[in-house]
């Protein structure tokens, strides 16, 4: 579940950048600032995600981008979310700008298992109504609550009241 990997300090709302490279850097810096990513791994993580992005864009459809990279020294996956009001060009499959940028840093030793996680996040964020609510979220806590409710509903738990 993506909501299990996020907390309010891992959400940039709004994501105030002009280019996708800046978005990736801002989200990596978010993980350093909140203590989830060791500062000594910042450059390695940034290079890994940018290299992946250069090889094949992670812009999905419907305003979602899932930039990700492998960082050998990580024990567990890390995630940060940015909500960009105007959208960023991520060379998305449908040509639409990315309003939701979900960054993943993945440990190499468990990479294959995380591919399923990325696919699950992509399915979750394919819900147009959820995307619209996230784009309009007034705060990081609201965005996190919406994702948690969507995760529960997608996994048979129903929405929270």
CSV table of C-alpha atoms in Angstrom, one decimal:
chain,number,residue,atom,x,y,z
A,1,UNK,CA,0.0,0.0,0.0
A,2,UNK,CA,1.4,3.4,-1.0
A,3,UNK,CA,-0.2,5.0,2.1
A,4,UNK,CA,1.9,2.7,4.3
A,5,UNK,CA,5.1,4.2,2.8
A,6,UNK,CA,4.0,7.9,3.2
A,7,UNK,CA,3.5,10.3,6.0
A,8,UNK,CA,2.7,14.0,6.0
A,9,UNK,CA,6.4,14.9,5.8
A,10,UNK,CA,6.8,12.8,2.6
A,11,UNK,CA,4.2,14.9,0.7
A,12,UNK,CA,4.9,18.1,-1.1
A,13,UNK,CA,1.7,20.0,-1.6
A,14,UNK,CA,2.1,22.0,-3.7
A,15,UNK,CA,5.1,20.7,-5.6
A,16,UNK,CA,6.5,24.1,-6.6
A,17,UNK,CA,8.8,23.3,-9.5
A,18,UNK,CA,8.9,23.9,-13.2
A,19,UNK,CA,10.5,20.8,-14.7
A,20,UNK,CA,10.3,17.0,-14.0
A,21,UNK,CA,14.0,16.9,-13.0
A,22,UNK,CA,13.3,19.5,-10.4
A,23,UNK,CA,10.3,17.5,-9.2
A,24,UNK,CA,12.5,14.4,-8.7
A,25,UNK,CA,15.2,16.4,-6.9
A,26,UNK,CA,12.6,18.1,-4.7
A,27,UNK,CA,11.0,14.7,-3.7
A,28,UNK,CA,14.4,13.1,-3.0
A,29,UNK,CA,15.3,16.2,-0.9
A,30,UNK,CA,12.0,15.7,0.9
A,31,UNK,CA,13.0,12.2,1.9
A,32,UNK,CA,16.4,13.5,3.2
A,33,UNK,CA,14.8,16.4,5.1
A,34,UNK,CA,12.3,14.1,6.9
A,35,UNK,CA,15.1,11.7,7.9
A,36,UNK,CA,14.0,8.7,5.8
A,37,UNK,CA,16.9,8.9,3.3
A,38,UNK,CA,20.4,9.3,4.7
A,39,UNK,CA,22.0,12.5,3.4
A,40,UNK,CA,25.0,10.5,2.1
A,41,UNK,CA,22.6,8.6,-0.3
A,42,UNK,CA,21.1,11.7,-1.8
A,43,UNK,CA,23.3,11.9,-4.9
A,44,UNK,CA,23.1,8.2,-5.5
A,45,UNK,CA,19.3,8.2,-5.2
A,46,UNK,CA,19.0,11.3,-7.5
A,47,UNK,CA,21.3,9.8,-10.1
A,48,UNK,CA,19.4,6.5,-10.0
A,49,UNK,CA,16.0,8.1,-10.6
A,50,UNK,CA,17.2,10.5,-13.2
A,51,UNK,CA,19.0,7.7,-15.1
A,52,UNK,CA,15.8,5.6,-15.1
A,53,UNK,CA,13.8,8.6,-16.3
A,54,UNK,CA,16.2,9.2,-19.1
A,55,UNK,CA,16.1,5.6,-20.3
A,56,UNK,CA,12.3,5.5,-20.3
A,57,UNK,CA,9.8,8.1,-19.0
A,58,UNK,CA,7.8,7.1,-16.0
A,59,UNK,CA,4.9,9.4,-17.0
A,60,UNK,CA,1.8,7.2,-16.9
A,61,UNK,CA,-1.7,8.3,-18.0
A,62,UNK,CA,-4.3,10.5,-16.4
A,63,UNK,CA,-1.8,12.9,-14.8
A,64,UNK,CA,0.3,10.4,-12.9
A,65,UNK,CA,4.1,9.9,-13.0
A,66,UNK,CA,5.9,7.2,-11.0
A,67,UNK,CA,9.6,8.0,-11.1
A,68,UNK,CA,11.7,5.4,-9.4
A,69,UNK,CA,15.2,4.1,-9.0
A,70,UNK,CA,17.2,1.4,-7.3
A,71,UNK,CA,19.5,2.4,-4.4
A,72,UNK,CA,21.7,-0.5,-3.2
A,73,UNK,CA,22.1,0.7,0.3
A,74,UNK,CA,18.4,0.8,1.1
A,75,UNK,CA,16.8,-1.8,3.3
A,76,UNK,CA,13.2,-0.8,2.6
A,77,UNK,CA,11.4,1.1,-0.1
A,78,UNK,CA,10.9,4.9,0.3
A,79,UNK,CA,8.2,7.0,-1.2
A,80,UNK,CA,7.4,10.7,-1.6
A,81,UNK,CA,4.4,12.3,-3.2
A,82,UNK,CA,4.2,15.7,-5.0
A,83,UNK,CA,1.1,17.4,-6.1
A,84,UNK,CA,1.7,19.9,-8.9
A,85,UNK,CA,-1.3,22.2,-9.6
A,86,UNK,CA,-0.4,23.0,-13.2
A,87,UNK,CA,1.1,19.7,-14.1
A,88,UNK,CA,4.6,18.8,-15.4
A,89,UNK,CA,5.7,17.3,-18.7
A,90,UNK,CA,6.7,13.7,-17.9
A,91,UNK,CA,6.4,12.6,-21.5
A,92,UNK,CA,3.3,10.7,-20.3
A,93,UNK,CA,1.7,7.9,-22.4
A,94,UNK,CA,-1.4,10.0,-23.1
A,95,UNK,CA,0.5,13.3,-23.4
A,96,UNK,CA,-1.2,14.8,-20.4
A,97,UNK,CA,0.9,16.7,-17.8
A,98,UNK,CA,1.6,14.9,-14.5
A,99,UNK,CA,-0.2,16.4,-11.5
A,100,UNK,CA,0.7,13.6,-9.2
A,101,UNK,CA,4.3,12.6,-9.0
A,102,UNK,CA,5.0,9.5,-6.8
A,103,UNK,CA,8.7,8.9,-6.3
A,104,UNK,CA,9.9,5.5,-5.2
A,105,UNK,CA,13.4,4.6,-4.1
A,106,UNK,CA,13.8,0.8,-4.1
A,107,UNK,CA,16.4,-1.6,-2.6
A,108,UNK,CA,18.0,-3.7,-5.2
A,109,UNK,CA,17.7,-7.0,-3.2
A,110,UNK,CA,13.9,-6.8,-3.3
A,111,UNK,CA,13.4,-5.0,-6.6
A,112,UNK,CA,11.2,-7.6,-8.3
A,113,UNK,CA,8.7,-7.6,-5.4
A,114,UNK,CA,8.5,-3.8,-5.7
A,115,UNK,CA,7.5,-4.0,-9.4
A,116,UNK,CA,4.2,-5.4,-8.2
A,117,UNK,CA,3.9,-2.5,-5.7
A,118,UNK,CA,4.4,0.0,-8.5
A,119,UNK,CA,1.8,-1.7,-10.6
A,120,UNK,CA,-0.6,-1.6,-7.6
A,121,UNK,CA,0.0,2.1,-7.2
A,122,UNK,CA,-0.6,2.7,-10.9
A,123,UNK,CA,-3.9,0.8,-10.6
A,124,UNK,CA,-4.9,2.8,-7.5
A,125,UNK,CA,-4.2,6.1,-9.2
A,126,UNK,CA,-6.1,5.1,-12.3
A,127,UNK,CA,-9.2,6.2,-10.4
A,128,UNK,CA,-10.2,9.6,-11.9
A,129,UNK,CA,-12.2,10.6,-8.9
A,130,UNK,CA,-9.3,9.9,-6.5
A,131,UNK,CA,-6.9,11.9,-8.8
A,132,UNK,CA,-9.3,14.8,-8.8
A,133,UNK,CA,-9.6,14.8,-5.0
A,134,UNK,CA,-5.8,14.5,-4.6
A,135,UNK,CA,-5.2,17.4,-7.0
A,136,UNK,CA,-7.6,19.5,-4.9
A,137,UNK,CA,-6.3,18.4,-1.5
A,138,UNK,CA,-5.8,21.4,0.8
A,139,UNK,CA,-3.1,19.8,2.9
A,140,UNK,CA,-0.7,16.9,3.1
A,141,UNK,CA,-2.8,15.3,5.9
A,142,UNK,CA,-5.9,15.4,3.6
A,143,UNK,CA,-4.0,13.8,0.7
A,144,UNK,CA,-2.6,11.1,3.0
A,145,UNK,CA,-6.1,10.4,4.4
A,146,UNK,CA,-7.5,10.1,0.8
A,147,UNK,CA,-4.8,7.7,-0.2
A,148,UNK,CA,-5.3,5.6,3.0
A,149,UNK,CA,-9.0,5.3,2.3
A,150,UNK,CA,-8.4,4.4,-1.3
A,151,UNK,CA,-5.9,1.7,-0.2
A,152,UNK,CA,-8.3,0.3,2.3
A,153,UNK,CA,-11.2,0.2,-0.3
A,154,UNK,CA,-8.9,-1.4,-2.9
A,155,UNK,CA,-7.8,-4.1,-0.5
A,156,UNK,CA,-11.4,-5.0,0.6
A,157,UNK,CA,-11.4,-2.9,3.8
A,158,UNK,CA,-14.0,-0.4,2.8
A,159,UNK,CA,-13.6,3.4,3.2
A,160,UNK,CA,-13.0,4.9,6.5
A,161,UNK,CA,-15.8,7.0,8.1
